[in-house]
mmCIF file with all atom_site columns, C-alpha atoms in Angstrom:
data_model
loop_
_atom_site.group_PDB
_atom_site.id
_atom_site.type_symbol
_atom_site.label_atom_id
_atom_site.label_alt_id
_atom_site.label_comp_id
_atom_site.label_asym_id
_atom_site.label_entity_id
_atom_site.label_seq_id
_atom_site.pdbx_PDB_ins_code
_atom_site.Cartn_x
_atom_site.Cartn_y
_atom_site.Cartn_z
_atom_site.occupancy
_atom_site.B_iso_or_equiv
_atom_site.pdbx_formal_charge
_atom_site.auth_seq_id
_atom_site.auth_comp_id
_atom_site.auth_asym_id
_atom_site.auth_atom_id
_atom_site.pdbx_PDB_model_num
ATOM 1  C CA . UNK A 1 1  ? 102.097 106.883 87.294  1.00 0.00 ? 166 UNK A CA 1
ATOM 2  C CA . UNK A 1 2  ? 99.453  106.134 89.903  1.00 0.00 ? 167 UNK A CA 1
ATOM 3  C CA . UNK A 1 3  ? 99.541  102.884 91.842  1.00 0.00 ? 168 UNK A CA 1
ATOM 4  C CA . UNK A 1 4  ? 97.234  100.997 94.151  1.00 0.00 ? 169 UNK A CA 1
ATOM 5  C CA . UNK A 1 5  ? 98.161  98.776  97.067  1.00 0.00 ? 170 UNK A CA 1
ATOM 6  C CA . UNK A 1 6  ? 96.217  96.076  98.882  1.00 0.00 ? 171 UNK A CA 1
ATOM 7  C CA . UNK A 1 7  ? 96.158  96.256  102.675 1.00 0.00 ? 172 UNK A CA 1
ATOM 8  C CA . UNK A 1 8  ? 94.917  93.097  104.335 1.00 0.00 ? 173 UNK A CA 1
ATOM 9  C CA . UNK A 1 9  ? 94.333  91.784  107.832 1.00 0.00 ? 174 UNK A CA 1
ATOM 10 C CA . UNK A 1 10 ? 92.789  95.003  109.124 1.00 0.00 ? 175 UNK A CA 1
ATOM 11 C CA . UNK A 1 11 ? 90.579  95.053  112.229 1.00 0.00 ? 176 UNK A CA 1
ATOM 12 C CA . UNK A 1 12 ? 86.855  94.926  111.558 1.00 0.00 ? 177 UNK A CA 1
ATOM 13 C CA . UNK A 1 13 ? 86.188  98.303  113.225 1.00 0.00 ? 178 UNK A CA 1
ATOM 14 C CA . UNK A 1 14 ? 88.737  100.250 111.157 1.00 0.00 ? 179 UNK A CA 1
ATOM 15 C CA . UNK A 1 15 ? 87.754  103.526 109.495 1.00 0.00 ? 180 UNK A CA 1
ATOM 16 C CA . UNK A 1 16 ? 89.008  105.257 106.352 1.00 0.00 ? 181 UNK A CA 1
ATOM 17 C CA . UNK A 1 17 ? 90.755  107.862 108.527 1.00 0.00 ? 182 UNK A CA 1
ATOM 18 C CA . UNK A 1 18 ? 92.676  105.091 110.317 1.00 0.00 ? 183 UNK A CA 1
ATOM 19 C CA . UNK A 1 19 ? 93.943  103.742 106.981 1.00 0.00 ? 184 UNK A CA 1
ATOM 20 C CA . UNK A 1 20 ? 94.911  107.240 105.845 1.00 0.00 ? 185 UNK A CA 1
ATOM 21 C CA . UNK A 1 21 ? 96.802  107.725 109.113 1.00 0.00 ? 186 UNK A CA 1
ATOM 22 C CA . UNK A 1 22 ? 98.774  104.524 108.453 1.00 0.00 ? 187 UNK A CA 1
ATOM 23 C CA . UNK A 1 23 ? 99.875  105.577 104.966 1.00 0.00 ? 188 UNK A CA 1
ATOM 24 C CA . UNK A 1 24 ? 99.863  109.385 104.597 1.00 0.00 ? 189 UNK A CA 1
ATOM 25 C CA . UNK A 1 25 ? 103.583 109.705 105.331 1.00 0.00 ? 190 UNK A CA 1
ATOM 26 C CA . UNK A 1 26 ? 104.485 107.702 102.215 1.00 0.00 ? 191 UNK A CA 1
ATOM 27 C CA . UNK A 1 27 ? 102.969 110.128 99.724  1.00 0.00 ? 192 UNK A CA 1
ATOM 28 C CA . UNK A 1 28 ? 99.816  111.722 98.396  1.00 0.00 ? 193 UNK A CA 1
ATOM 29 C CA . UNK A 1 29 ? 96.842  109.370 98.699  1.00 0.00 ? 194 UNK A CA 1
ATOM 30 C CA . UNK A 1 30 ? 94.266  109.609 95.932  1.00 0.00 ? 195 UNK A CA 1
ATOM 31 C CA . UNK A 1 31 ? 91.678  107.235 97.362  1.00 0.00 ? 196 UNK A CA 1
ATOM 32 C CA . UNK A 1 32 ? 91.023  104.697 100.096 1.00 0.00 ? 197 UNK A CA 1
ATOM 33 C CA . UNK A 1 33 ? 88.521  101.959 99.274  1.00 0.00 ? 198 UNK A CA 1
ATOM 34 C CA . UNK A 1 34 ? 87.768  100.217 102.572 1.00 0.00 ? 199 UNK A CA 1
ATOM 35 C CA . UNK A 1 35 ? 86.009  96.842  102.648 1.00 0.00 ? 200 UNK A CA 1
ATOM 36 C CA . UNK A 1 36 ? 84.535  95.485  105.860 1.00 0.00 ? 201 UNK A CA 1
ATOM 37 C CA . UNK A 1 37 ? 82.971  92.136  104.957 1.00 0.00 ? 202 UNK A CA 1
ATOM 38 C CA . UNK A 1 38 ? 80.693  90.308  107.367 1.00 0.00 ? 203 UNK A CA 1
ATOM 39 C CA . UNK A 1 39 ? 83.508  87.836  108.023 1.00 0.00 ? 204 UNK A CA 1
ATOM 40 C CA . UNK A 1 40 ? 86.810  89.388  109.192 1.00 0.00 ? 205 UNK A CA 1
ATOM 41 C CA . UNK A 1 41 ? 89.370  90.531  108.388 1.00 0.00 ? 206 UNK A CA 1
ATOM 42 C CA . UNK A 1 42 ? 88.684  93.867  106.775 1.00 0.00 ? 207 UNK A CA 1
ATOM 43 C CA . UNK A 1 43 ? 90.871  95.054  103.900 1.00 0.00 ? 208 UNK A CA 1
ATOM 44 C CA . UNK A 1 44 ? 91.475  98.172  101.853 1.00 0.00 ? 209 UNK A CA 1
ATOM 45 C CA . UNK A 1 45 ? 92.870  99.418  98.584  1.00 0.00 ? 210 UNK A CA 1
ATOM 46 C CA . UNK A 1 46 ? 94.938  102.571 98.894  1.00 0.00 ? 211 UNK A CA 1
ATOM 47 C CA . UNK A 1 47 ? 95.693  104.532 95.730  1.00 0.00 ? 212 UNK A CA 1
ATOM 48 C CA . UNK A 1 48 ? 98.797  106.700 95.610  1.00 0.00 ? 213 UNK A CA 1
ATOM 49 C CA . UNK A 1 49 ? 99.630  109.287 92.962  1.00 0.00 ? 214 UNK A CA 1
ATOM 50 C CA . UNK A 1 50 ? 103.104 107.821 92.391  1.00 0.00 ? 215 UNK A CA 1
ATOM 51 C CA . UNK A 1 51 ? 104.335 104.246 92.081  1.00 0.00 ? 216 UNK A CA 1
ATOM 52 C CA . UNK A 1 52 ? 107.377 105.103 94.197  1.00 0.00 ? 217 UNK A CA 1
ATOM 53 C CA . UNK A 1 53 ? 105.113 106.121 97.085  1.00 0.00 ? 218 UNK A CA 1
ATOM 54 C CA . UNK A 1 54 ? 103.192 102.847 96.858  1.00 0.00 ? 219 UNK A CA 1
ATOM 55 C CA . UNK A 1 55 ? 106.449 100.887 96.906  1.00 0.00 ? 220 UNK A CA 1
ATOM 56 C CA . UNK A 1 56 ? 107.649 102.852 99.952  1.00 0.00 ? 221 UNK A CA 1
ATOM 57 C CA . UNK A 1 57 ? 104.347 102.114 101.720 1.00 0.00 ? 222 UNK A CA 1
ATOM 58 C CA . UNK A 1 58 ? 104.715 98.392  101.026 1.00 0.00 ? 223 UNK A CA 1
ATOM 59 C CA . UNK A 1 59 ? 108.269 98.358  102.392 1.00 0.00 ? 224 UNK A CA 1
ATOM 60 C CA . UNK A 1 60 ? 107.265 100.407 105.411 1.00 0.00 ? 225 UNK A CA 1
ATOM 61 C CA . UNK A 1 61 ? 104.044 98.674  106.437 1.00 0.00 ? 226 UNK A CA 1
ATOM 62 C CA . UNK A 1 62 ? 104.065 95.053  105.244 1.00 0.00 ? 227 UNK A CA 1
ATOM 63 C CA . UNK A 1 63 ? 104.293 92.759  108.262 1.00 0.00 ? 228 UNK A CA 1
ATOM 64 C CA . UNK A 1 64 ? 103.854 95.567  110.790 1.00 0.00 ? 229 UNK A CA 1
ATOM 65 C CA . UNK A 1 65 ? 101.638 94.835  113.789 1.00 0.00 ? 230 UNK A CA 1
ATOM 66 C CA . UNK A 1 66 ? 98.499  96.990  113.930 1.00 0.00 ? 231 UNK A CA 1
ATOM 67 C CA . UNK A 1 67 ? 95.958  96.529  116.722 1.00 0.00 ? 232 UNK A CA 1
ATOM 68 C CA . UNK A 1 68 ? 97.153  92.991  117.331 1.00 0.00 ? 233 UNK A CA 1
ATOM 69 C CA . UNK A 1 69 ? 97.154  91.953  113.660 1.00 0.00 ? 234 UNK A CA 1
ATOM 70 C CA . UNK A 1 70 ? 100.088 91.643  111.276 1.00 0.00 ? 235 UNK A CA 1
ATOM 71 C CA . UNK A 1 71 ? 99.322  93.804  108.225 1.00 0.00 ? 236 UNK A CA 1
ATOM 72 C CA . UNK A 1 72 ? 99.662  92.363  104.757 1.00 0.00 ? 237 UNK A CA 1
ATOM 73 C CA . UNK A 1 73 ? 100.571 95.092  102.281 1.00 0.00 ? 238 UNK A CA 1
ATOM 74 C CA . UNK A 1 74 ? 101.306 94.409  98.624  1.00 0.00 ? 239 UNK A CA 1
ATOM 75 C CA . UNK A 1 75 ? 100.887 95.884  95.186  1.00 0.00 ? 240 UNK A CA 1
ATOM 76 C CA . UNK A 1 76 ? 97.327  95.372  94.037  1.00 0.00 ? 241 UNK A CA 1
ATOM 77 C CA . UNK A 1 77 ? 96.838  93.186  90.985  1.00 0.00 ? 242 UNK A CA 1
ATOM 78 C CA . UNK A 1 78 ? 96.289  95.479  88.037  1.00 0.00 ? 243 UNK A CA 1
ATOM 79 C CA . UNK A 1 79 ? 97.638  98.308  90.165  1.00 0.00 ? 244 UNK A CA 1
ATOM 80 C CA . UNK A 1 80 ? 98.805  100.565 87.360  1.00 0.00 ? 245 UNK A CA 1
ATOM 81 C CA . UNK A 1 81 ? 95.512  102.382 87.335  1.00 0.00 ? 246 UNK A CA 1
ATOM 82 C CA . UNK A 1 82 ? 94.337  104.908 84.848  1.00 0.00 ? 247 UNK A CA 1
ATOM 83 C CA . UNK A 1 83 ? 92.116  107.083 86.970  1.00 0.00 ? 248 UNK A CA 1
ATOM 84 C CA . UNK A 1 84 ? 89.496  107.904 84.399  1.00 0.00 ? 249 UNK A CA 1
ATOM 85 C CA . UNK A 1 85 ? 86.417  106.489 86.016  1.00 0.00 ? 250 UNK A CA 1
ATOM 86 C CA . UNK A 1 86 ? 84.312  106.885 89.096  1.00 0.00 ? 251 UNK A CA 1
ATOM 87 C CA . UNK A 1 87 ? 85.474  104.915 92.083  1.00 0.00 ? 252 UNK A CA 1
ATOM 88 C CA . UNK A 1 88 ? 84.269  105.961 95.436  1.00 0.00 ? 253 UNK A CA 1
ATOM 89 C CA . UNK A 1 89 ? 85.517  106.427 98.881  1.00 0.00 ? 254 UNK A CA 1
ATOM 90 C CA . UNK A 1 90 ? 85.216  103.635 101.333 1.00 0.00 ? 255 UNK A CA 1
ATOM 91 C CA . UNK A 1 91 ? 82.886  103.665 104.214 1.00 0.00 ? 256 UNK A CA 1
ATOM 92 C CA . UNK A 1 92 ? 82.784  101.337 107.068 1.00 0.00 ? 257 UNK A CA 1
ATOM 93 C CA . UNK A 1 93 ? 81.378  101.092 110.420 1.00 0.00 ? 258 UNK A CA 1
#
């Protein structure tokens, strides 16, 4: 079953590739939806193909320092996604 995680407290100048680099080792990433609002911090939703991979990513990255910020990584609300619809890649910068 696919799962999506929330990644908060990201630097404002982060790119999708940076987020992928943080999480690729935990499993196959389906999508990264990066949000860079006008008021920091930036955040992202990272979708993994397997729930186990998402859980590993949370254990491995929650609370880790990244570019001077402590990452907040948790299971996204409503994270048991059924990937039937559109959804796009993130873009920032």
